[in-house]
Coordinates of C-alpha atoms in Angstrom, one line a residue:
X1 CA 40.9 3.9 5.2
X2 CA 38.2 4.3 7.7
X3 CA 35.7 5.7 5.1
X4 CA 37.1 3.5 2.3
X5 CA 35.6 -0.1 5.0
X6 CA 32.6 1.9 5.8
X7 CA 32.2 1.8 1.8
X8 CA 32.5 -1.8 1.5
X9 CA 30.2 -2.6 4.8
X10 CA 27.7 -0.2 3.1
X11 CA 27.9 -1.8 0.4
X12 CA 27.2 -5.4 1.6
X13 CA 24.4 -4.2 3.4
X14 CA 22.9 -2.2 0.7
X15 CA 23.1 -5.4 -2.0
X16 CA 22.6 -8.2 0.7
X17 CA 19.1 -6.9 1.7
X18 CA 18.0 -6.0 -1.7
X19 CA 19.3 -9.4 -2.8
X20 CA 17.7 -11.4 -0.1
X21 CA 14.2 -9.9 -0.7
X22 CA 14.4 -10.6 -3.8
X23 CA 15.0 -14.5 -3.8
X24 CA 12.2 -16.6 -3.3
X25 CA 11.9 -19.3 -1.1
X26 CA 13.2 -22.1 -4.0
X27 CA 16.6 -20.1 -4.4
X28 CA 18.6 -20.3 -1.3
X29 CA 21.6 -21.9 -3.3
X30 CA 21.1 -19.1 -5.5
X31 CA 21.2 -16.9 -2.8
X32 CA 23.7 -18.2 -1.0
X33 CA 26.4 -17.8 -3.9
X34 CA 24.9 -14.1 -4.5
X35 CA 25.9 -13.6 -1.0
X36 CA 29.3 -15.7 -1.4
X37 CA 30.2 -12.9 -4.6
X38 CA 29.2 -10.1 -2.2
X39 CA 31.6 -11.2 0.2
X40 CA 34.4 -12.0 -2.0
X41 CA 34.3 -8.9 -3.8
X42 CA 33.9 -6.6 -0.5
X43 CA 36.7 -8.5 1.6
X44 CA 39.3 -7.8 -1.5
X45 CA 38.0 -4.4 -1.1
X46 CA 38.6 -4.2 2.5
X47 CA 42.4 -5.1 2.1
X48 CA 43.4 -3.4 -0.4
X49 CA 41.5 -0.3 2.2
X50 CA 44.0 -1.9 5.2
X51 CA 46.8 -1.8 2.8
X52 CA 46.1 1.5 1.1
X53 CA 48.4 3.2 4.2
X54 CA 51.8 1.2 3.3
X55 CA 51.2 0.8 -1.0
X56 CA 49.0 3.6 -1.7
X57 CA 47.2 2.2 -4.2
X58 CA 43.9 4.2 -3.7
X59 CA 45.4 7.6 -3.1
X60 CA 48.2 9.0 -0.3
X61 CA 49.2 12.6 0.2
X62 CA 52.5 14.1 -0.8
X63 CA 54.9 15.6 1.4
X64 CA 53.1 19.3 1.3
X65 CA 49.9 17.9 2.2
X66 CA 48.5 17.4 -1.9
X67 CA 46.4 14.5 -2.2
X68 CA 47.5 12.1 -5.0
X69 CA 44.9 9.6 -6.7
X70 CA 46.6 6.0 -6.7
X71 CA 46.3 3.4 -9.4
X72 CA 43.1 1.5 -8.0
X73 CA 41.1 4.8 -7.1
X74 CA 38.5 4.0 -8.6
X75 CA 38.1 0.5 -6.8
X76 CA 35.0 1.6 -5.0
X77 CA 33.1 2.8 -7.9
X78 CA 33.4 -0.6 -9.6
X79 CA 32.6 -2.4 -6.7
X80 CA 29.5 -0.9 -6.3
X81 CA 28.8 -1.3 -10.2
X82 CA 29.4 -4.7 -9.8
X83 CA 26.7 -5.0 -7.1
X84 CA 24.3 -2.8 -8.7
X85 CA 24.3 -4.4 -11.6
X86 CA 23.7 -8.0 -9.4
X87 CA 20.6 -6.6 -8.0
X88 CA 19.3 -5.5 -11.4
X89 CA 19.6 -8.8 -12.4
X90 CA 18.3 -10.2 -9.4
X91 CA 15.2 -8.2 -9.6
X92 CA 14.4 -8.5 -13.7
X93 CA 15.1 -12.6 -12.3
X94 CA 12.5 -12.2 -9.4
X95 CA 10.9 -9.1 -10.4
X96 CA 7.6 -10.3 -9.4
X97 CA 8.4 -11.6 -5.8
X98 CA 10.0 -8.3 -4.5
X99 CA 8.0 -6.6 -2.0
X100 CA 7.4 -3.0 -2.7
X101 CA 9.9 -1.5 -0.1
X102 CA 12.5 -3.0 -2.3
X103 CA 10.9 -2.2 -5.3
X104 CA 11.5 1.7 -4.0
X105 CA 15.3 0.9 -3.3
X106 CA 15.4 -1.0 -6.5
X107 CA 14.2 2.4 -8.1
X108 CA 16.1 4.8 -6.3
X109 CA 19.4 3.9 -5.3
X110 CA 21.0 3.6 -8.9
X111 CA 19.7 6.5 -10.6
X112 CA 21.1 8.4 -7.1
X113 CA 24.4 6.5 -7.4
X114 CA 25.1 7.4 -11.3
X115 CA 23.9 10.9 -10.7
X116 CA 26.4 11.4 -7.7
X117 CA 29.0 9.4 -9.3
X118 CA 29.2 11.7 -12.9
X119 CA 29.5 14.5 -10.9
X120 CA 32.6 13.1 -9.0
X121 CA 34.4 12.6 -12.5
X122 CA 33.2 16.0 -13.8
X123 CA 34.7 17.8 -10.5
X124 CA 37.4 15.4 -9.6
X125 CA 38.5 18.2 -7.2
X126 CA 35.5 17.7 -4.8
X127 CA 36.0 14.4 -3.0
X128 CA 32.4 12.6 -2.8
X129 CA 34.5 9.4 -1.2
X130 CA 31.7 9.1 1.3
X131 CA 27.9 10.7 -0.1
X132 CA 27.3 8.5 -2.3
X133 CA 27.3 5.4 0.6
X134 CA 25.8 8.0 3.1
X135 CA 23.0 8.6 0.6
X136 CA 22.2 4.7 -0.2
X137 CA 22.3 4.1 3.5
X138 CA 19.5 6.7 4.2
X139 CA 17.6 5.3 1.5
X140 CA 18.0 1.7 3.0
X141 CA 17.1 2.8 6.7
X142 CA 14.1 5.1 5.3
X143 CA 12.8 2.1 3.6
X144 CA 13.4 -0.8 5.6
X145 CA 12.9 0.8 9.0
X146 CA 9.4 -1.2 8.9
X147 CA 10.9 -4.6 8.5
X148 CA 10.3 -5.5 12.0
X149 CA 6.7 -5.1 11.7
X150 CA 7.2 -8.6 9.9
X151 CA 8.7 -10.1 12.4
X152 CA 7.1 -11.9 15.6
X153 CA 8.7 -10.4 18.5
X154 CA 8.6 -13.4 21.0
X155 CA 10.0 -16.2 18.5
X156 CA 11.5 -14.3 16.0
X157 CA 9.7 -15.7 12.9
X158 CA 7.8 -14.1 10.2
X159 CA 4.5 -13.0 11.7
X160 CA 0.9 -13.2 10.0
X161 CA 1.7 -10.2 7.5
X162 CA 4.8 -11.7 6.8
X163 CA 3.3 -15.2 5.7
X164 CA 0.5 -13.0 3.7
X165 CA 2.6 -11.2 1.7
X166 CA 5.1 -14.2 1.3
X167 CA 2.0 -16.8 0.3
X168 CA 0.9 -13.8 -2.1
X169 CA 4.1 -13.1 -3.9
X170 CA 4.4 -16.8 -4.4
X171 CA 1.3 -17.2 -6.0
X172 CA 1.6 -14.4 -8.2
X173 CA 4.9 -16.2 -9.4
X174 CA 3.2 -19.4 -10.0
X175 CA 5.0 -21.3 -7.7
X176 CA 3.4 -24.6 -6.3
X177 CA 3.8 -24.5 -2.5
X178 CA 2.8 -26.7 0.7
X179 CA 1.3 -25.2 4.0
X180 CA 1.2 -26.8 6.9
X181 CA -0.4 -25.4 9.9
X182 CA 0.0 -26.7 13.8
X183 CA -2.0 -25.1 16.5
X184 CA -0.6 -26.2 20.0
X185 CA -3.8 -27.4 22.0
X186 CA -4.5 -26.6 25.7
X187 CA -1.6 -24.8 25.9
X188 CA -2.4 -22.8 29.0
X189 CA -2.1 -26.3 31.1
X190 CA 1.5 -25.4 30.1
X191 CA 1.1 -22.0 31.3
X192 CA -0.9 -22.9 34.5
X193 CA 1.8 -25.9 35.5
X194 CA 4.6 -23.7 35.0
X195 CA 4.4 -20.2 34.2
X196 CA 3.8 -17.7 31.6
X197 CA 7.5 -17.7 31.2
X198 CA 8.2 -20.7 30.5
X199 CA 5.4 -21.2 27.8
X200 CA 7.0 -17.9 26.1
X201 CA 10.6 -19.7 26.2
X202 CA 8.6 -23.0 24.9
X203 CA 6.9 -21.3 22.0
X204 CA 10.7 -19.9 20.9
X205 CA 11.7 -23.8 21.1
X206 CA 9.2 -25.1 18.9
X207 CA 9.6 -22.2 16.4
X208 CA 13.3 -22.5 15.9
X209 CA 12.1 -26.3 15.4
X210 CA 9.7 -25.3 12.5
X211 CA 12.0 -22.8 11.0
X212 CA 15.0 -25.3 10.8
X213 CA 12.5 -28.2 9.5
X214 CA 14.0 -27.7 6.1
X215 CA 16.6 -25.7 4.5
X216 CA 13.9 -24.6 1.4
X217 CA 11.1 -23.8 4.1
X218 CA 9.6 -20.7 6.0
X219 CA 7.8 -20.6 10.0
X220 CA 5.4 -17.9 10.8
X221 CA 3.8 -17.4 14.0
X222 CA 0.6 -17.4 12.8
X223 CA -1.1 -16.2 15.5
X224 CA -1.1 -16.8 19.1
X225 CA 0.0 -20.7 19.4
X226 CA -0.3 -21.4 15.9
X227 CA 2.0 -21.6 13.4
X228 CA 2.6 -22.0 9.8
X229 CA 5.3 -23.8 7.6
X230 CA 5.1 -22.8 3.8
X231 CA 7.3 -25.5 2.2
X232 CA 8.2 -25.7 -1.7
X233 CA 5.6 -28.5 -3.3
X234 CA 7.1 -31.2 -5.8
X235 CA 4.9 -34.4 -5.1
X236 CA 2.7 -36.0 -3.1
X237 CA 5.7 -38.0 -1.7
X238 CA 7.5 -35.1 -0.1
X239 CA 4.0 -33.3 0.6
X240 CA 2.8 -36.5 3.1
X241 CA 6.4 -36.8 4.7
X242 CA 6.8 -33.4 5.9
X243 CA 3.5 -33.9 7.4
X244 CA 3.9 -37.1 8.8
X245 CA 7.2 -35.4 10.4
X246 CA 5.5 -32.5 12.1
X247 CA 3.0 -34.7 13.2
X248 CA 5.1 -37.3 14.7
X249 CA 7.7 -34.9 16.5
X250 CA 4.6 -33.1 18.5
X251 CA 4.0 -36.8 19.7
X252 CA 7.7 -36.6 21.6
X253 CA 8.5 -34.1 24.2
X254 CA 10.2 -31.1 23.9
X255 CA 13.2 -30.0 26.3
X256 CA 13.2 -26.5 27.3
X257 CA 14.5 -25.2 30.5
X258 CA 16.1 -28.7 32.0
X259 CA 12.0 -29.8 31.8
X260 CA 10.8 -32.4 29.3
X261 CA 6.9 -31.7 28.5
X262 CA 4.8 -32.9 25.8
X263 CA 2.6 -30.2 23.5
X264 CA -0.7 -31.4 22.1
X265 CA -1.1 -30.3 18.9
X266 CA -3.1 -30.0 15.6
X267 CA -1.8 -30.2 12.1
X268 CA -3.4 -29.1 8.7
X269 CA -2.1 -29.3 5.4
X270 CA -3.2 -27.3 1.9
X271 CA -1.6 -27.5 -1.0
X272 CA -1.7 -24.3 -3.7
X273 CA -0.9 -25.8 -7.4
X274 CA -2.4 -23.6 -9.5
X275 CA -6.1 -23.1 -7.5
X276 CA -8.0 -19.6 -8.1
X277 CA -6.7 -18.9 -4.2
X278 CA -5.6 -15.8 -3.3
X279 CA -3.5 -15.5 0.1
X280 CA -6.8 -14.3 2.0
X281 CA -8.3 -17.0 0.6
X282 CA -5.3 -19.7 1.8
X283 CA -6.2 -17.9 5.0
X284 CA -9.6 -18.6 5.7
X285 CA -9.1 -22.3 4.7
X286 CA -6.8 -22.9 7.3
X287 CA -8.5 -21.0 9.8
X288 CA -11.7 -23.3 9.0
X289 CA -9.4 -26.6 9.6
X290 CA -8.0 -25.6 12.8
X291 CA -11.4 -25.0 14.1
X292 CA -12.8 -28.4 12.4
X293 CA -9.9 -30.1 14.0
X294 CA -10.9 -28.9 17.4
X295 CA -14.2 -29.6 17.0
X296 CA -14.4 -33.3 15.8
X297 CA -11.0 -34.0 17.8
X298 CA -9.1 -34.4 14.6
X299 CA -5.1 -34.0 15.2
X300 CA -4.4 -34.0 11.7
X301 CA -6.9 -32.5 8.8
X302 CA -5.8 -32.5 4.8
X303 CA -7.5 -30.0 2.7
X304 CA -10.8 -31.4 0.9
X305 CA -14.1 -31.4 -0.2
X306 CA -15.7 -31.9 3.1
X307 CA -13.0 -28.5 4.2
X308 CA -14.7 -26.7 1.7
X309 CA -18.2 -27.8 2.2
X310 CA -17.9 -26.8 6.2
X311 CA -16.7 -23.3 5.0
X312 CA -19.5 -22.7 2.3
X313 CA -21.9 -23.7 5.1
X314 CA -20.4 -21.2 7.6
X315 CA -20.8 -18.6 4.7
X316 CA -24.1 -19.3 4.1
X317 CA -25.3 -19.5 7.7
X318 CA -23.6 -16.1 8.3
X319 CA -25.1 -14.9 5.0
X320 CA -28.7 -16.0 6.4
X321 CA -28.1 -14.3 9.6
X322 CA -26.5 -10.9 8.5
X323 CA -30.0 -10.9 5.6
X324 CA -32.5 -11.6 8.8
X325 CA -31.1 -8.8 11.6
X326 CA -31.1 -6.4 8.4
X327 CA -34.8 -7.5 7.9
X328 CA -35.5 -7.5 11.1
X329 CA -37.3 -11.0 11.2
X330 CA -35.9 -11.9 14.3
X331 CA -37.7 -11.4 17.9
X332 CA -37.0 -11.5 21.1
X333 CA -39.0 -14.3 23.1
X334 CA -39.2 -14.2 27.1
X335 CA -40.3 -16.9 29.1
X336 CA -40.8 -16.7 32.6
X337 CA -39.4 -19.7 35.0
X338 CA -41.3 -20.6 38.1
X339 CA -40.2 -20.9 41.3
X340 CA -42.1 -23.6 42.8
X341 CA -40.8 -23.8 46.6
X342 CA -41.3 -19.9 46.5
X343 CA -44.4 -19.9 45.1
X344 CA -43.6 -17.2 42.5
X345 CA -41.4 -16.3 39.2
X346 CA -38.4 -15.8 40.3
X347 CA -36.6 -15.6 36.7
X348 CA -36.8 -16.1 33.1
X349 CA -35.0 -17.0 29.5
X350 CA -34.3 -15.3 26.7
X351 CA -34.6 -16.5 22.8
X352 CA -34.6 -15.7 19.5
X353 CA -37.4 -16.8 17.0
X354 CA -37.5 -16.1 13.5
X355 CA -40.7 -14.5 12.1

């Protein structure tokens, strides 16, 4: 009985985590039933386990010890067929947002299983009840063992790899998506009035915030105090009011620890529809707003023209500089600064000048 629940726990685990790679961000509902079947189907299995010791209905031993295959032996085989066969589907479905640790489990666990399940009915004498679920669980742990590396330690949201490879498999997919970046601004008044404690437990507040915003959207931390919301984009409607939200509830204060406090903050919004953008690309814009709205004291910056001619500017003025130290037309000037009460030069500046 004990083996027969590990089965079905294995089981749920093994199709749950394939599943939920597989599903993009559009598709909880669809998820959500996937995970409803997986339930269903390995709860039945897990009584008639519990049961098996008063009905025998999976197998039960004779008096001198034989073991005797009952009517629904075979139970755990279909199962798992069932739930195999979901995650094919799921993944010829969503083939091209799966992430290639799944892709691995996608491509080894059911060859595996059908290899180790024909030889069980060829040698029905050598009970295989529990290799086959051993075998799928090593596969799971080998490949999945790096899925914290995703995962932000301090708030528990996807981290800046995570929201890379989730903003790339979108756009490889074609689906039209919203971002919306907030940097938190002179945070470490926060840190200074309290302590470094409290602004770790404050950044976990206002990242549970983000990732409940909306039951279709993702939070990273993007880095440091900034975050990132990747929201599902069906109009301009919707776009402007999950701004103007995000906006507006960094304007209230936030309770954490019995203490009300209010976070300054930045928000910028850009909006992938089909653009020539790759995710490094998504990156660097919203890297260039936050620092624009720093700059020009700008709490809330949309994605435009004038974002793009501040980043072609940047390149070209880094462009300029990288071409001149190569050529070497830079020198070093040194001017000397007089010291009139001591009657002597007492120091001097440094500059560049271009040749």
């Amino acid at each position: 009985v004990v083996a027969a629940v590990s089965v079905a726990k294995a089981a749920v685990a093994l199709a749950a985590s394939v599943v939920k790679a597989a599903v993009d961000i559009d598709s909880k509902i669809y998820f959500r039933r996937l995970v409803w079947t997986l339930v269903i189907l390995n709860t039945a299995y897990i009584v008639v386990a519990l049961s098996n010791v008063h009905t025998g209905v999976l197998f039960h031993f004779t008096r001198d010890g034989r073991y005797v295959r009952g009517p629904l032996n075979s139970l755990g085989y279909w199962v798992m067929g069932i739930e195999l066969v979901m995650i094919l589907i799921c993944y010829i479905h969503h083939r091209e947002m799966i992430p290639p640790r799944v892709r691995q489990v996608i491509r080894t666990i059911p060859p595996v299983a059908v290899v180790l399940t024909a030889f069980q009915l060829f040698y029905p004498e050598i009970l295989f009840n529990g290799m086959i679920i051993t075998v799928a669980v090593f596969i799971l742990y080998s490949n999945f063992q790096t899925y914290t590396v995703e995962k932000d330690y301090l708030t528990q949201l996807g981290n800046r790899k995570a929201f890379f490879d989730d903003v790339q498999a979108m756009i490889k997919r074609g689906q039209s998506f919203q971002v919306i970046a907030v940097s938190l601004k002179r945070f470490h008044e926060i840190n200074q009035k309290y302590d470094h404690a409290f602004g770790d437990d404050l950044l976990f507040v206002i990242g549970k915030w983000l990732e409940r915003f909306s039951k279709n959207s993702r939070a990273y931390r993007f880095v440091n105090v900034s975050f990132a919301i990747v929201l599902p984009y069906t109009d301009e409607i919707s776009a402007s009011r999950n701004v103007s939200s995000i906006y507006d509830r960094f304007g209230e204060a936030w309770h954490c620890k019995d203490v009300f406090c209010k976070v300054a903050a930045c928000t910028c919004e850009l909006i992938w529809n089909g653009q020539a953008w790759g995710a490094n690309t998504i990156i660097e814009y919203l890297e260039t707003m936050t620092g624009m709205s720093r700059s020009i004291h700008n709490e809330r910056i949309r994605f435009n023209q004038e974002v793009i001619g501040q980043i072609e500017r940047e390149k070209n003025l880094e462009a300029i500089m990288r071409t001149s130290l190569k050529e070497d037309r830079f020198s070093i000037v040194l001017q000397p600064l007089y010291d009139c009460g001591a009657g002597e030069f007492s120091s001097g500046e440094s500059s560049f000048a271009s040749l």
